[in-house]
């Protein structure tokens, strides 16, 4: 048995070293590609001027969010956005070309973090890492559009990487920082909360949430002290109605239905229902379901408060890396599926999770690749049309079905006791 275990560990170490070497080569090649894009592909003017106008207002002393505007409309992002783009303006002088270089560096940093996450989970074949470098749209979003989504998602991925090392408090602070740049990061909040419920004591969970909340208050303090209503209503507006023309996912829906409150409410209800179904039947399956998991943790907390013998937080089994990434990526994907409107830059919200999600399904590899490139095709149709949006919706739905029928991974890094018993019997 010991020799078998040594061989298994040696094989795993060889796979990881091979993946690391391949990832390193990909980063070098992609860095060359990024340099060529910045040097030779024309920049596309979309939101950069509006960002700089909003930053100029902030740097000029304006603290009323209703007065911070650009040529594309009013400022609708939390305060972290202003701090990040103020720093960018300081470094680049507000010029596009040096900003493109900065975003190219950001792209490579983000790619390195993503590679770390994939290598640590050790779920996919090493060659699939190349898929993460093949998106025309993602390269465009970073180097040719300079969207704030790039910074928000890089911080989100950094937070996820820290979760793999069980650095809960620091991960949540960085997660809060990502939220302060763009609100879409909150799509990851439900699975993150469930992971914290599983992996932390209740007091630890509350202290981490408190730290994240205080960071939001700290970032927003200049605006909360002067014009609190304008800041909260603008920066955290969850009821925004996007323009139908720019929708990539629901272009096939008639415009009058697309902008209606009924459609938004139906999508929200579907989103919450899918989250609850996955949380109960998939993500908490090995704990007896979501309700049993919540009851057990509350029971342990009550016992601890009455000084009875219960496990300390240090005795909790660490969550497996695959379980952490699965919950985060699948939870976000559910939100993507139920989003009323996906604009082209929103592809960055979930592109980097696609290979992981596809290899979590029980589909054969050729079908996974067809789904991957099918989604990439839909996001490169401009402007989107009925065919591309219907196709994207169907591809999303098919992947979600594959995730539903896939076996649930064991939640902790300790091997499933039942499987271990079977191996010993063999």
mmCIF file of C-alpha atoms in Angstrom:
data_model
loop_
_atom_site.group_PDB
_atom_site.id
_atom_site.type_symbol
_atom_site.label_atom_id
_atom_site.label_comp_id
_atom_site.label_asym_id
_atom_site.label_seq_id
_atom_site.Cartn_x
_atom_site.Cartn_y
_atom_site.Cartn_z
ATOM 1 C CA UNK A 1 0.000 0.000 0.000
ATOM 2 C CA UNK A 2 2.832 2.421 0.839
ATOM 3 C CA UNK A 3 4.543 1.802 -2.490
ATOM 4 C CA UNK A 4 1.275 2.449 -4.328
ATOM 5 C CA UNK A 5 0.801 5.700 -2.405
ATOM 6 C CA UNK A 6 4.376 6.780 -3.211
ATOM 7 C CA UNK A 7 3.823 6.064 -6.902
ATOM 8 C CA UNK A 8 0.559 8.023 -6.839
ATOM 9 C CA UNK A 9 2.241 11.031 -5.232
ATOM 10 C CA UNK A 10 5.177 10.847 -7.636
ATOM 11 C CA UNK A 11 2.792 10.761 -10.607
ATOM 12 C CA UNK A 12 0.846 13.699 -9.218
ATOM 13 C CA UNK A 13 4.065 15.662 -8.679
ATOM 14 C CA UNK A 14 5.159 14.916 -12.253
ATOM 15 C CA UNK A 15 1.817 16.117 -13.631
ATOM 16 C CA UNK A 16 2.024 19.343 -11.639
ATOM 17 C CA UNK A 17 5.621 20.047 -12.674
ATOM 18 C CA UNK A 18 4.665 19.448 -16.297
ATOM 19 C CA UNK A 19 1.701 21.800 -15.972
ATOM 20 C CA UNK A 20 3.888 24.462 -14.326
ATOM 21 C CA UNK A 21 6.451 24.258 -17.125
ATOM 22 C CA UNK A 22 3.731 24.490 -19.772
ATOM 23 C CA UNK A 23 2.048 27.407 -17.974
ATOM 24 C CA UNK A 24 5.366 29.267 -17.801
ATOM 25 C CA UNK A 25 5.881 28.837 -21.542
ATOM 26 C CA UNK A 26 2.328 30.029 -22.208
ATOM 27 C CA UNK A 27 2.857 33.164 -20.128
ATOM 28 C CA UNK A 28 5.981 34.034 -22.134
ATOM 29 C CA UNK A 29 4.216 33.446 -25.456
ATOM 30 C CA UNK A 30 1.133 35.383 -24.378
ATOM 31 C CA UNK A 31 3.305 38.260 -23.158
ATOM 32 C CA UNK A 32 4.792 38.467 -26.675
ATOM 33 C CA UNK A 33 1.270 38.427 -28.145
ATOM 34 C CA UNK A 34 0.174 41.177 -25.749
ATOM 35 C CA UNK A 35 3.140 43.320 -26.830
ATOM 36 C CA UNK A 36 2.217 42.872 -30.484
ATOM 37 C CA UNK A 37 -1.429 43.750 -29.828
ATOM 38 C CA UNK A 38 -0.519 46.943 -27.978
ATOM 39 C CA UNK A 39 2.000 47.923 -30.638
ATOM 40 C CA UNK A 40 0.047 47.187 -33.811
ATOM 41 C CA UNK A 41 -3.709 46.775 -33.173
ATOM 42 C CA UNK A 42 -5.678 50.046 -33.136
ATOM 43 C CA UNK A 43 -7.141 51.078 -29.775
ATOM 44 C CA UNK A 44 -10.944 51.220 -29.618
ATOM 45 C CA UNK A 45 -12.389 54.232 -27.831
ATOM 46 C CA UNK A 46 -15.317 53.216 -25.594
ATOM 47 C CA UNK A 47 -15.230 54.057 -21.872
ATOM 48 C CA UNK A 48 -11.706 55.373 -21.249
ATOM 49 C CA UNK A 49 -12.575 59.043 -21.775
ATOM 50 C CA UNK A 50 -15.615 58.693 -19.514
ATOM 51 C CA UNK A 51 -13.471 57.065 -16.810
ATOM 52 C CA UNK A 52 -10.931 59.886 -16.974
ATOM 53 C CA UNK A 53 -13.672 62.548 -16.855
ATOM 54 C CA UNK A 54 -15.144 60.951 -13.739
ATOM 55 C CA UNK A 55 -11.692 60.710 -12.145
ATOM 56 C CA UNK A 56 -10.995 64.350 -13.011
ATOM 57 C CA UNK A 57 -14.157 65.364 -11.157
ATOM 58 C CA UNK A 58 -13.126 63.329 -8.127
ATOM 59 C CA UNK A 59 -9.574 64.686 -8.119
ATOM 60 C CA UNK A 60 -11.001 68.175 -8.517
ATOM 61 C CA UNK A 61 -12.810 67.821 -5.196
ATOM 62 C CA UNK A 62 -16.297 66.688 -6.259
ATOM 63 C CA UNK A 63 -17.828 64.319 -3.686
ATOM 64 C CA UNK A 64 -21.419 64.255 -4.943
ATOM 65 C CA UNK A 65 -21.792 61.044 -6.959
ATOM 66 C CA UNK A 66 -24.678 62.520 -8.938
ATOM 67 C CA UNK A 67 -22.247 65.126 -10.317
ATOM 68 C CA UNK A 68 -19.502 62.701 -11.377
ATOM 69 C CA UNK A 69 -20.210 62.083 -15.046
ATOM 70 C CA UNK A 70 -18.556 61.236 -18.345
ATOM 71 C CA UNK A 71 -19.561 61.193 -21.984
ATOM 72 C CA UNK A 72 -21.197 57.779 -21.527
ATOM 73 C CA UNK A 73 -23.274 58.852 -18.532
ATOM 74 C CA UNK A 74 -23.055 59.141 -14.741
ATOM 75 C CA UNK A 75 -20.640 57.225 -12.527
ATOM 76 C CA UNK A 76 -22.225 53.929 -11.454
ATOM 77 C CA UNK A 77 -19.284 52.138 -9.797
ATOM 78 C CA UNK A 78 -18.280 52.107 -6.100
ATOM 79 C CA UNK A 79 -15.451 54.279 -4.806
ATOM 80 C CA UNK A 80 -12.685 51.733 -5.342
ATOM 81 C CA UNK A 81 -13.055 52.358 -9.059
ATOM 82 C CA UNK A 82 -12.131 56.024 -8.575
ATOM 83 C CA UNK A 83 -9.037 55.182 -6.531
ATOM 84 C CA UNK A 84 -7.811 52.626 -9.080
ATOM 85 C CA UNK A 85 -8.291 54.872 -12.094
ATOM 86 C CA UNK A 86 -6.864 57.868 -10.232
ATOM 87 C CA UNK A 87 -3.714 55.801 -9.731
ATOM 88 C CA UNK A 88 -3.768 54.796 -13.406
ATOM 89 C CA UNK A 89 -4.046 58.434 -14.450
ATOM 90 C CA UNK A 90 -1.145 59.328 -12.167
ATOM 91 C CA UNK A 91 1.041 56.615 -13.708
ATOM 92 C CA UNK A 92 -0.014 57.130 -17.342
ATOM 93 C CA UNK A 93 -0.858 60.837 -17.381
ATOM 94 C CA UNK A 94 -4.268 59.858 -18.726
ATOM 95 C CA UNK A 95 -2.701 58.763 -22.024
ATOM 96 C CA UNK A 96 -4.025 55.660 -23.761
ATOM 97 C CA UNK A 97 -0.784 53.992 -24.924
ATOM 98 C CA UNK A 98 0.923 53.765 -21.508
ATOM 99 C CA UNK A 99 -2.430 52.652 -20.086
ATOM 100 C CA UNK A 100 -2.506 49.828 -22.628
ATOM 101 C CA UNK A 101 0.941 48.737 -21.468
ATOM 102 C CA UNK A 102 -0.297 48.777 -17.875
ATOM 103 C CA UNK A 103 -3.345 46.703 -18.797
ATOM 104 C CA UNK A 104 -1.116 44.299 -20.707
ATOM 105 C CA UNK A 105 0.879 43.738 -17.517
ATOM 106 C CA UNK A 106 -2.400 43.323 -15.623
ATOM 107 C CA UNK A 107 -3.513 40.701 -18.147
ATOM 108 C CA UNK A 108 -0.329 38.677 -17.633
ATOM 109 C CA UNK A 109 -0.626 38.958 -13.829
ATOM 110 C CA UNK A 110 -4.233 37.786 -13.995
ATOM 111 C CA UNK A 111 -3.264 34.911 -16.285
ATOM 112 C CA UNK A 112 -0.549 33.857 -13.844
ATOM 113 C CA UNK A 113 -3.050 33.803 -10.971
ATOM 114 C CA UNK A 114 -5.484 31.762 -13.047
ATOM 115 C CA UNK A 115 -2.755 29.275 -13.949
ATOM 116 C CA UNK A 116 -1.927 28.950 -10.245
ATOM 117 C CA UNK A 117 -5.566 28.148 -9.477
ATOM 118 C CA UNK A 118 -5.761 25.537 -12.241
ATOM 119 C CA UNK A 119 -2.473 23.888 -11.314
ATOM 120 C CA UNK A 120 -3.398 23.766 -7.629
ATOM 121 C CA UNK A 121 -6.734 22.082 -8.319
ATOM 122 C CA UNK A 122 -4.999 19.559 -10.597
ATOM 123 C CA UNK A 123 -8.281 18.714 -12.343
ATOM 124 C CA UNK A 124 -7.582 19.416 -16.009
ATOM 125 C CA UNK A 125 -5.002 17.973 -18.429
ATOM 126 C CA UNK A 126 -1.964 20.240 -18.731
ATOM 127 C CA UNK A 127 -2.662 21.122 -22.376
ATOM 128 C CA UNK A 128 -6.038 22.695 -21.534
ATOM 129 C CA UNK A 129 -4.214 25.687 -20.016
ATOM 130 C CA UNK A 130 -3.636 26.856 -23.586
ATOM 131 C CA UNK A 131 -7.390 27.448 -23.943
ATOM 132 C CA UNK A 132 -7.066 30.324 -21.487
ATOM 133 C CA UNK A 133 -4.827 32.176 -23.965
ATOM 134 C CA UNK A 134 -6.949 31.746 -27.080
ATOM 135 C CA UNK A 135 -9.718 34.327 -26.667
ATOM 136 C CA UNK A 136 -9.678 37.221 -29.110
ATOM 137 C CA UNK A 137 -12.395 38.993 -27.114
ATOM 138 C CA UNK A 138 -10.552 38.757 -23.775
ATOM 139 C CA UNK A 139 -7.352 40.191 -25.240
ATOM 140 C CA UNK A 140 -9.448 43.014 -26.653
ATOM 141 C CA UNK A 141 -11.199 43.695 -23.332
ATOM 142 C CA UNK A 142 -7.873 44.109 -21.547
ATOM 143 C CA UNK A 143 -5.554 45.813 -24.034
ATOM 144 C CA UNK A 144 -7.899 47.571 -26.470
ATOM 145 C CA UNK A 145 -10.796 48.622 -24.218
ATOM 146 C CA UNK A 146 -9.186 49.246 -20.775
ATOM 147 C CA UNK A 147 -12.365 48.285 -18.881
ATOM 148 C CA UNK A 148 -12.571 48.325 -15.088
ATOM 149 C CA UNK A 149 -13.812 44.716 -15.269
ATOM 150 C CA UNK A 150 -10.162 43.745 -15.780
ATOM 151 C CA UNK A 151 -9.087 45.044 -12.365
ATOM 152 C CA UNK A 152 -12.186 43.701 -10.616
ATOM 153 C CA UNK A 153 -11.689 40.187 -11.971
ATOM 154 C CA UNK A 154 -7.943 40.148 -11.307
ATOM 155 C CA UNK A 155 -8.614 40.958 -7.655
ATOM 156 C CA UNK A 156 -11.382 38.353 -7.566
ATOM 157 C CA UNK A 157 -9.030 35.701 -8.906
ATOM 158 C CA UNK A 158 -6.388 36.745 -6.353
ATOM 159 C CA UNK A 159 -9.011 36.335 -3.626
ATOM 160 C CA UNK A 160 -9.864 32.867 -4.936
ATOM 161 C CA UNK A 161 -6.186 31.884 -4.958
ATOM 162 C CA UNK A 162 -5.937 32.890 -1.294
ATOM 163 C CA UNK A 163 -8.972 30.759 -0.502
ATOM 164 C CA UNK A 164 -7.053 27.738 -1.782
ATOM 165 C CA UNK A 165 -4.560 28.387 1.029
ATOM 166 C CA UNK A 166 -7.395 28.873 3.572
ATOM 167 C CA UNK A 167 -6.478 32.563 4.049
ATOM 168 C CA UNK A 168 -10.078 33.480 4.703
ATOM 169 C CA UNK A 169 -9.777 36.978 6.173
ATOM 170 C CA UNK A 170 -7.267 38.270 3.643
ATOM 171 C CA UNK A 171 -9.215 36.673 0.795
ATOM 172 C CA UNK A 172 -12.398 38.407 1.899
ATOM 173 C CA UNK A 173 -10.662 41.779 2.149
ATOM 174 C CA UNK A 174 -9.414 41.437 -1.434
ATOM 175 C CA UNK A 175 -12.869 40.224 -2.477
ATOM 176 C CA UNK A 176 -14.323 43.391 -0.938
ATOM 177 C CA UNK A 177 -11.748 45.413 -2.855
ATOM 178 C CA UNK A 178 -12.908 43.773 -6.084
ATOM 179 C CA UNK A 179 -16.539 44.615 -5.254
ATOM 180 C CA UNK A 180 -15.511 48.241 -4.731
ATOM 181 C CA UNK A 181 -14.389 48.381 -8.370
ATOM 182 C CA UNK A 182 -17.403 46.663 -9.922
ATOM 183 C CA UNK A 183 -20.528 45.118 -8.422
ATOM 184 C CA UNK A 184 -20.601 42.020 -10.629
ATOM 185 C CA UNK A 185 -18.146 40.393 -8.208
ATOM 186 C CA UNK A 186 -21.108 39.915 -5.847
ATOM 187 C CA UNK A 187 -22.208 37.027 -8.077
ATOM 188 C CA UNK A 188 -19.505 35.080 -6.239
ATOM 189 C CA UNK A 189 -20.877 36.060 -2.812
ATOM 190 C CA UNK A 190 -23.406 33.204 -2.269
ATOM 191 C CA UNK A 191 -20.924 30.350 -2.895
ATOM 192 C CA UNK A 192 -18.248 32.245 -0.943
ATOM 193 C CA UNK A 193 -20.576 32.559 2.032
ATOM 194 C CA UNK A 194 -21.296 28.823 1.912
ATOM 195 C CA UNK A 195 -17.573 28.041 1.786
ATOM 196 C CA UNK A 196 -16.977 30.291 4.791
ATOM 197 C CA UNK A 197 -19.814 28.549 6.631
ATOM 198 C CA UNK A 198 -18.103 25.227 5.978
ATOM 199 C CA UNK A 199 -14.502 26.242 6.604
ATOM 200 C CA UNK A 200 -14.653 28.790 9.429
ATOM 201 C CA UNK A 201 -16.098 29.151 12.895
ATOM 202 C CA UNK A 202 -19.127 31.407 13.110
ATOM 203 C CA UNK A 203 -17.088 34.022 14.957
ATOM 204 C CA UNK A 204 -14.394 33.819 12.308
ATOM 205 C CA UNK A 205 -17.011 34.215 9.601
ATOM 206 C CA UNK A 206 -18.530 37.257 11.293
ATOM 207 C CA UNK A 207 -15.147 38.908 11.818
ATOM 208 C CA UNK A 208 -14.230 38.350 8.147
ATOM 209 C CA UNK A 209 -17.530 39.850 7.003
ATOM 210 C CA UNK A 210 -17.033 42.772 9.365
ATOM 211 C CA UNK A 211 -13.595 43.446 7.921
ATOM 212 C CA UNK A 212 -14.976 43.368 4.376
ATOM 213 C CA UNK A 213 -17.807 45.712 5.337
ATOM 214 C CA UNK A 214 -15.476 48.153 7.071
ATOM 215 C CA UNK A 215 -13.298 48.268 3.955
ATOM 216 C CA UNK A 216 -16.330 49.281 1.883
ATOM 217 C CA UNK A 217 -17.159 52.019 4.395
ATOM 218 C CA UNK A 218 -13.552 53.216 4.421
ATOM 219 C CA UNK A 219 -13.456 53.456 0.618
ATOM 220 C CA UNK A 220 -16.783 55.230 0.481
ATOM 221 C CA UNK A 221 -16.189 57.505 3.478
ATOM 222 C CA UNK A 222 -15.477 60.744 1.542
ATOM 223 C CA UNK A 223 -18.805 60.351 -0.241
ATOM 224 C CA UNK A 224 -20.780 58.939 2.690
ATOM 225 C CA UNK A 225 -19.846 61.929 4.846
ATOM 226 C CA UNK A 226 -20.914 64.493 2.245
ATOM 227 C CA UNK A 227 -23.627 62.965 0.008
ATOM 228 C CA UNK A 228 -24.493 59.502 1.368
ATOM 229 C CA UNK A 229 -27.772 59.021 -0.530
ATOM 230 C CA UNK A 230 -26.231 59.909 -3.890
ATOM 231 C CA UNK A 231 -23.300 57.547 -3.270
ATOM 232 C CA UNK A 232 -25.332 54.527 -2.151
ATOM 233 C CA UNK A 233 -28.015 54.939 -4.811
ATOM 234 C CA UNK A 234 -25.505 55.370 -7.651
ATOM 235 C CA UNK A 235 -22.668 53.056 -6.638
ATOM 236 C CA UNK A 236 -24.840 50.147 -5.465
ATOM 237 C CA UNK A 237 -27.786 50.386 -7.841
ATOM 238 C CA UNK A 238 -29.000 46.832 -8.446
ATOM 239 C CA UNK A 239 -31.973 47.899 -10.550
ATOM 240 C CA UNK A 240 -30.178 49.316 -13.584
ATOM 241 C CA UNK A 241 -31.829 48.663 -16.957
ATOM 242 C CA UNK A 242 -29.313 48.071 -19.736
ATOM 243 C CA UNK A 243 -29.842 48.971 -23.382
ATOM 244 C CA UNK A 244 -31.295 46.073 -25.354
ATOM 245 C CA UNK A 245 -29.023 46.668 -28.361
ATOM 246 C CA UNK A 246 -25.869 45.825 -26.403
ATOM 247 C CA UNK A 247 -27.182 42.594 -24.886
ATOM 248 C CA UNK A 248 -25.130 39.583 -25.948
ATOM 249 C CA UNK A 249 -27.213 36.941 -24.177
ATOM 250 C CA UNK A 250 -30.865 38.000 -24.442
ATOM 251 C CA UNK A 251 -30.910 39.772 -27.814
ATOM 252 C CA UNK A 252 -33.585 37.290 -28.917
ATOM 253 C CA UNK A 253 -35.991 38.603 -26.264
ATOM 254 C CA UNK A 254 -38.327 41.388 -27.511
ATOM 255 C CA UNK A 255 -37.196 44.778 -26.221
ATOM 256 C CA UNK A 256 -40.450 45.549 -24.415
ATOM 257 C CA UNK A 257 -40.090 42.307 -22.450
ATOM 258 C CA UNK A 258 -36.336 42.790 -21.962
ATOM 259 C CA UNK A 259 -36.766 46.126 -20.150
ATOM 260 C CA UNK A 260 -39.794 45.039 -18.100
ATOM 261 C CA UNK A 261 -39.686 44.535 -14.333
ATOM 262 C CA UNK A 262 -41.420 41.192 -14.751
ATOM 263 C CA UNK A 263 -38.542 39.800 -16.810
ATOM 264 C CA UNK A 264 -36.002 41.055 -14.256
ATOM 265 C CA UNK A 265 -38.002 39.526 -11.376
ATOM 266 C CA UNK A 266 -38.312 36.185 -13.174
ATOM 267 C CA UNK A 267 -34.566 36.029 -13.781
ATOM 268 C CA UNK A 268 -33.865 36.908 -10.147
ATOM 269 C CA UNK A 269 -36.247 34.165 -8.961
ATOM 270 C CA UNK A 270 -34.565 31.677 -11.314
ATOM 271 C CA UNK A 271 -31.130 32.748 -10.076
ATOM 272 C CA UNK A 272 -32.029 32.237 -6.412
ATOM 273 C CA UNK A 273 -33.767 28.916 -7.155
ATOM 274 C CA UNK A 274 -30.773 27.523 -9.023
ATOM 275 C CA UNK A 275 -28.405 28.630 -6.257
ATOM 276 C CA UNK A 276 -30.529 26.902 -3.624
ATOM 277 C CA UNK A 277 -30.817 23.714 -5.685
ATOM 278 C CA UNK A 278 -27.074 23.501 -6.265
ATOM 279 C CA UNK A 279 -26.302 24.461 -2.656
ATOM 280 C CA UNK A 280 -28.583 21.741 -1.277
ATOM 281 C CA UNK A 281 -28.187 18.875 -3.736
ATOM 282 C CA UNK A 282 -24.661 19.418 -5.069
ATOM 283 C CA UNK A 283 -22.472 21.628 -2.892
ATOM 284 C CA UNK A 284 -23.695 20.227 0.457
ATOM 285 C CA UNK A 285 -24.463 16.699 -0.701
ATOM 286 C CA UNK A 286 -21.806 15.011 1.447
ATOM 287 C CA UNK A 287 -22.955 16.969 4.518
ATOM 288 C CA UNK A 288 -26.529 15.735 4.169
ATOM 289 C CA UNK A 289 -27.872 18.791 2.363
ATOM 290 C CA UNK A 290 -27.875 22.520 2.982
ATOM 291 C CA UNK A 291 -30.433 22.474 5.795
ATOM 292 C CA UNK A 292 -28.575 19.762 7.706
ATOM 293 C CA UNK A 293 -25.281 21.618 7.240
ATOM 294 C CA UNK A 294 -26.718 24.858 8.629
ATOM 295 C CA UNK A 295 -28.379 23.079 11.547
ATOM 296 C CA UNK A 296 -25.206 21.197 12.444
ATOM 297 C CA UNK A 297 -23.053 24.325 12.504
ATOM 298 C CA UNK A 298 -25.609 26.232 14.561
ATOM 299 C CA UNK A 299 -25.837 23.302 16.986
ATOM 300 C CA UNK A 300 -22.054 23.258 17.379
ATOM 301 C CA UNK A 301 -22.034 27.014 17.961
ATOM 302 C CA UNK A 302 -24.699 26.685 20.665
ATOM 303 C CA UNK A 303 -22.730 23.904 22.338
ATOM 304 C CA UNK A 304 -19.600 26.032 22.306
ATOM 305 C CA UNK A 305 -21.443 28.959 23.854
ATOM 306 C CA UNK A 306 -22.567 26.641 26.649
ATOM 307 C CA UNK A 307 -18.930 25.455 27.117
ATOM 308 C CA UNK A 308 -19.614 21.925 25.915
ATOM 309 C CA UNK A 309 -17.001 19.997 24.017
ATOM 310 C CA UNK A 310 -17.053 20.900 20.312
ATOM 311 C CA UNK A 311 -14.316 21.041 17.665
ATOM 312 C CA UNK A 312 -12.230 24.200 17.582
ATOM 313 C CA UNK A 313 -11.699 26.023 14.294
ATOM 314 C CA UNK A 314 -8.171 24.671 14.085
ATOM 315 C CA UNK A 315 -9.588 21.114 14.110
ATOM 316 C CA UNK A 316 -11.838 21.719 11.089
ATOM 317 C CA UNK A 317 -10.736 19.809 8.033
ATOM 318 C CA UNK A 318 -9.526 22.202 5.334
ATOM 319 C CA UNK A 319 -11.752 22.364 2.297
ATOM 320 C CA UNK A 320 -10.381 20.766 -0.848
ATOM 321 C CA UNK A 321 -9.095 23.078 -3.547
ATOM 322 C CA UNK A 322 -11.353 21.507 -6.143
ATOM 323 C CA UNK A 323 -14.410 22.049 -3.925
ATOM 324 C CA UNK A 324 -13.548 25.712 -3.359
ATOM 325 C CA UNK A 325 -13.021 26.479 -7.040
ATOM 326 C CA UNK A 326 -16.083 24.468 -8.076
ATOM 327 C CA UNK A 327 -18.429 26.388 -5.799
ATOM 328 C CA UNK A 328 -17.006 29.767 -6.772
ATOM 329 C CA UNK A 329 -16.979 29.171 -10.520
ATOM 330 C CA UNK A 330 -20.329 27.364 -10.709
ATOM 331 C CA UNK A 331 -22.028 29.927 -8.458
ATOM 332 C CA UNK A 332 -20.807 32.750 -10.675
ATOM 333 C CA UNK A 333 -21.814 30.852 -13.822
ATOM 334 C CA UNK A 334 -25.368 30.535 -12.517
ATOM 335 C CA UNK A 335 -25.428 34.296 -12.070
ATOM 336 C CA UNK A 336 -24.089 34.782 -15.599
ATOM 337 C CA UNK A 337 -26.842 32.566 -16.989
ATOM 338 C CA UNK A 338 -29.522 34.584 -15.205
ATOM 339 C CA UNK A 339 -28.103 38.048 -15.919
ATOM 340 C CA UNK A 340 -30.594 40.171 -17.847
ATOM 341 C CA UNK A 341 -27.885 41.692 -20.015
ATOM 342 C CA UNK A 342 -24.313 40.715 -20.747
ATOM 343 C CA UNK A 343 -22.243 43.362 -22.524
ATOM 344 C CA UNK A 344 -19.103 42.410 -24.404
ATOM 345 C CA UNK A 345 -16.742 43.291 -21.547
ATOM 346 C CA UNK A 346 -18.747 41.027 -19.237
ATOM 347 C CA UNK A 347 -17.183 38.009 -20.954
ATOM 348 C CA UNK A 348 -14.241 38.579 -18.620
ATOM 349 C CA UNK A 349 -16.551 37.744 -15.717
ATOM 350 C CA UNK A 350 -16.473 34.028 -16.522
ATOM 351 C CA UNK A 351 -14.221 33.245 -19.479
ATOM 352 C CA UNK A 352 -11.318 32.170 -17.250
ATOM 353 C CA UNK A 353 -13.574 29.648 -15.494
ATOM 354 C CA UNK A 354 -14.836 27.975 -18.679
ATOM 355 C CA UNK A 355 -12.189 25.222 -19.026
ATOM 356 C CA UNK A 356 -12.640 24.285 -15.369
ATOM 357 C CA UNK A 357 -16.431 24.206 -15.707
ATOM 358 C CA UNK A 358 -16.283 22.145 -18.889
ATOM 359 C CA UNK A 359 -13.944 19.574 -17.355
ATOM 360 C CA UNK A 360 -16.252 19.302 -14.339
ATOM 361 C CA UNK A 361 -18.973 18.021 -16.658
ATOM 362 C CA UNK A 362 -19.079 14.333 -17.693
ATOM 363 C CA UNK A 363 -18.941 15.299 -21.379
ATOM 364 C CA UNK A 364 -16.269 13.829 -23.686
ATOM 365 C CA UNK A 365 -13.334 16.089 -24.507
ATOM 366 C CA UNK A 366 -14.344 16.799 -28.143
ATOM 367 C CA UNK A 367 -17.740 18.049 -26.937
ATOM 368 C CA UNK A 368 -16.079 20.214 -24.274
ATOM 369 C CA UNK A 369 -13.933 21.850 -26.938
ATOM 370 C CA UNK A 370 -16.960 22.437 -29.179
ATOM 371 C CA UNK A 371 -18.770 24.127 -26.284
ATOM 372 C CA UNK A 372 -15.718 26.258 -25.477
ATOM 373 C CA UNK A 373 -15.189 27.528 -29.021
ATOM 374 C CA UNK A 374 -18.943 27.874 -29.513
ATOM 375 C CA UNK A 375 -19.099 30.332 -26.628
ATOM 376 C CA UNK A 376 -16.059 32.181 -27.952
ATOM 377 C CA UNK A 377 -17.775 32.455 -31.344
ATOM 378 C CA UNK A 378 -20.912 33.972 -29.795
ATOM 379 C CA UNK A 379 -18.899 36.622 -27.976
ATOM 380 C CA UNK A 380 -17.134 37.641 -31.194
ATOM 381 C CA UNK A 381 -20.320 38.237 -33.190
ATOM 382 C CA UNK A 382 -20.737 42.030 -33.392
ATOM 383 C CA UNK A 383 -23.328 43.262 -33.041
ATOM 384 C CA UNK A 384 -25.028 40.316 -31.409
ATOM 385 C CA UNK A 385 -28.097 38.959 -33.171
ATOM 386 C CA UNK A 386 -30.932 36.546 -32.540
ATOM 387 C CA UNK A 387 -28.911 33.518 -33.687
ATOM 388 C CA UNK A 388 -25.782 34.300 -31.617
ATOM 389 C CA UNK A 389 -27.769 35.086 -28.452
ATOM 390 C CA UNK A 390 -29.967 31.974 -28.760
ATOM 391 C CA UNK A 391 -26.863 29.859 -29.361
ATOM 392 C CA UNK A 392 -25.101 31.373 -26.348
ATOM 393 C CA UNK A 393 -28.136 30.740 -24.144
ATOM 394 C CA UNK A 394 -28.341 27.109 -25.283
ATOM 395 C CA UNK A 395 -24.625 26.544 -24.746
ATOM 396 C CA UNK A 396 -24.866 27.989 -21.230
ATOM 397 C CA UNK A 397 -27.895 25.833 -20.471
ATOM 398 C CA UNK A 398 -26.173 22.692 -21.743
ATOM 399 C CA UNK A 399 -23.089 23.357 -19.594
ATOM 400 C CA UNK A 400 -25.285 23.957 -16.544
ATOM 401 C CA UNK A 401 -27.026 20.647 -17.152
ATOM 402 C CA UNK A 402 -23.627 18.941 -17.385
ATOM 403 C CA UNK A 403 -22.600 20.489 -14.064
ATOM 404 C CA UNK A 404 -25.842 19.281 -12.494
ATOM 405 C CA UNK A 405 -25.415 15.654 -13.570
ATOM 406 C CA UNK A 406 -21.701 15.560 -12.709
ATOM 407 C CA UNK A 407 -20.718 13.749 -9.485
ATOM 408 C CA UNK A 408 -20.168 15.986 -6.461
ATOM 409 C CA UNK A 409 -16.593 16.203 -5.199
ATOM 410 C CA UNK A 410 -15.854 15.480 -1.550
ATOM 411 C CA UNK A 411 -15.690 18.833 0.286
ATOM 412 C CA UNK A 412 -12.585 18.409 2.424
ATOM 413 C CA UNK A 413 -8.967 17.812 1.484
ATOM 414 C CA UNK A 414 -9.037 14.627 3.524
ATOM 415 C CA UNK A 415 -9.896 11.693 1.321
ATOM 416 C CA UNK A 416 -13.483 10.506 1.446
ATOM 417 C CA UNK A 417 -13.530 7.856 4.219
ATOM 418 C CA UNK A 418 -15.781 5.579 2.154
ATOM 419 C CA UNK A 419 -13.401 5.657 -0.800
ATOM 420 C CA UNK A 420 -10.428 5.103 1.508
ATOM 421 C CA UNK A 421 -12.121 2.041 2.983
ATOM 422 C CA UNK A 422 -12.786 0.659 -0.498
ATOM 423 C CA UNK A 423 -9.142 1.190 -1.480
ATOM 424 C CA UNK A 424 -7.943 -0.644 1.639
ATOM 425 C CA UNK A 425 -10.297 -3.546 0.923
ATOM 426 C CA UNK A 426 -8.966 -3.735 -2.619
#
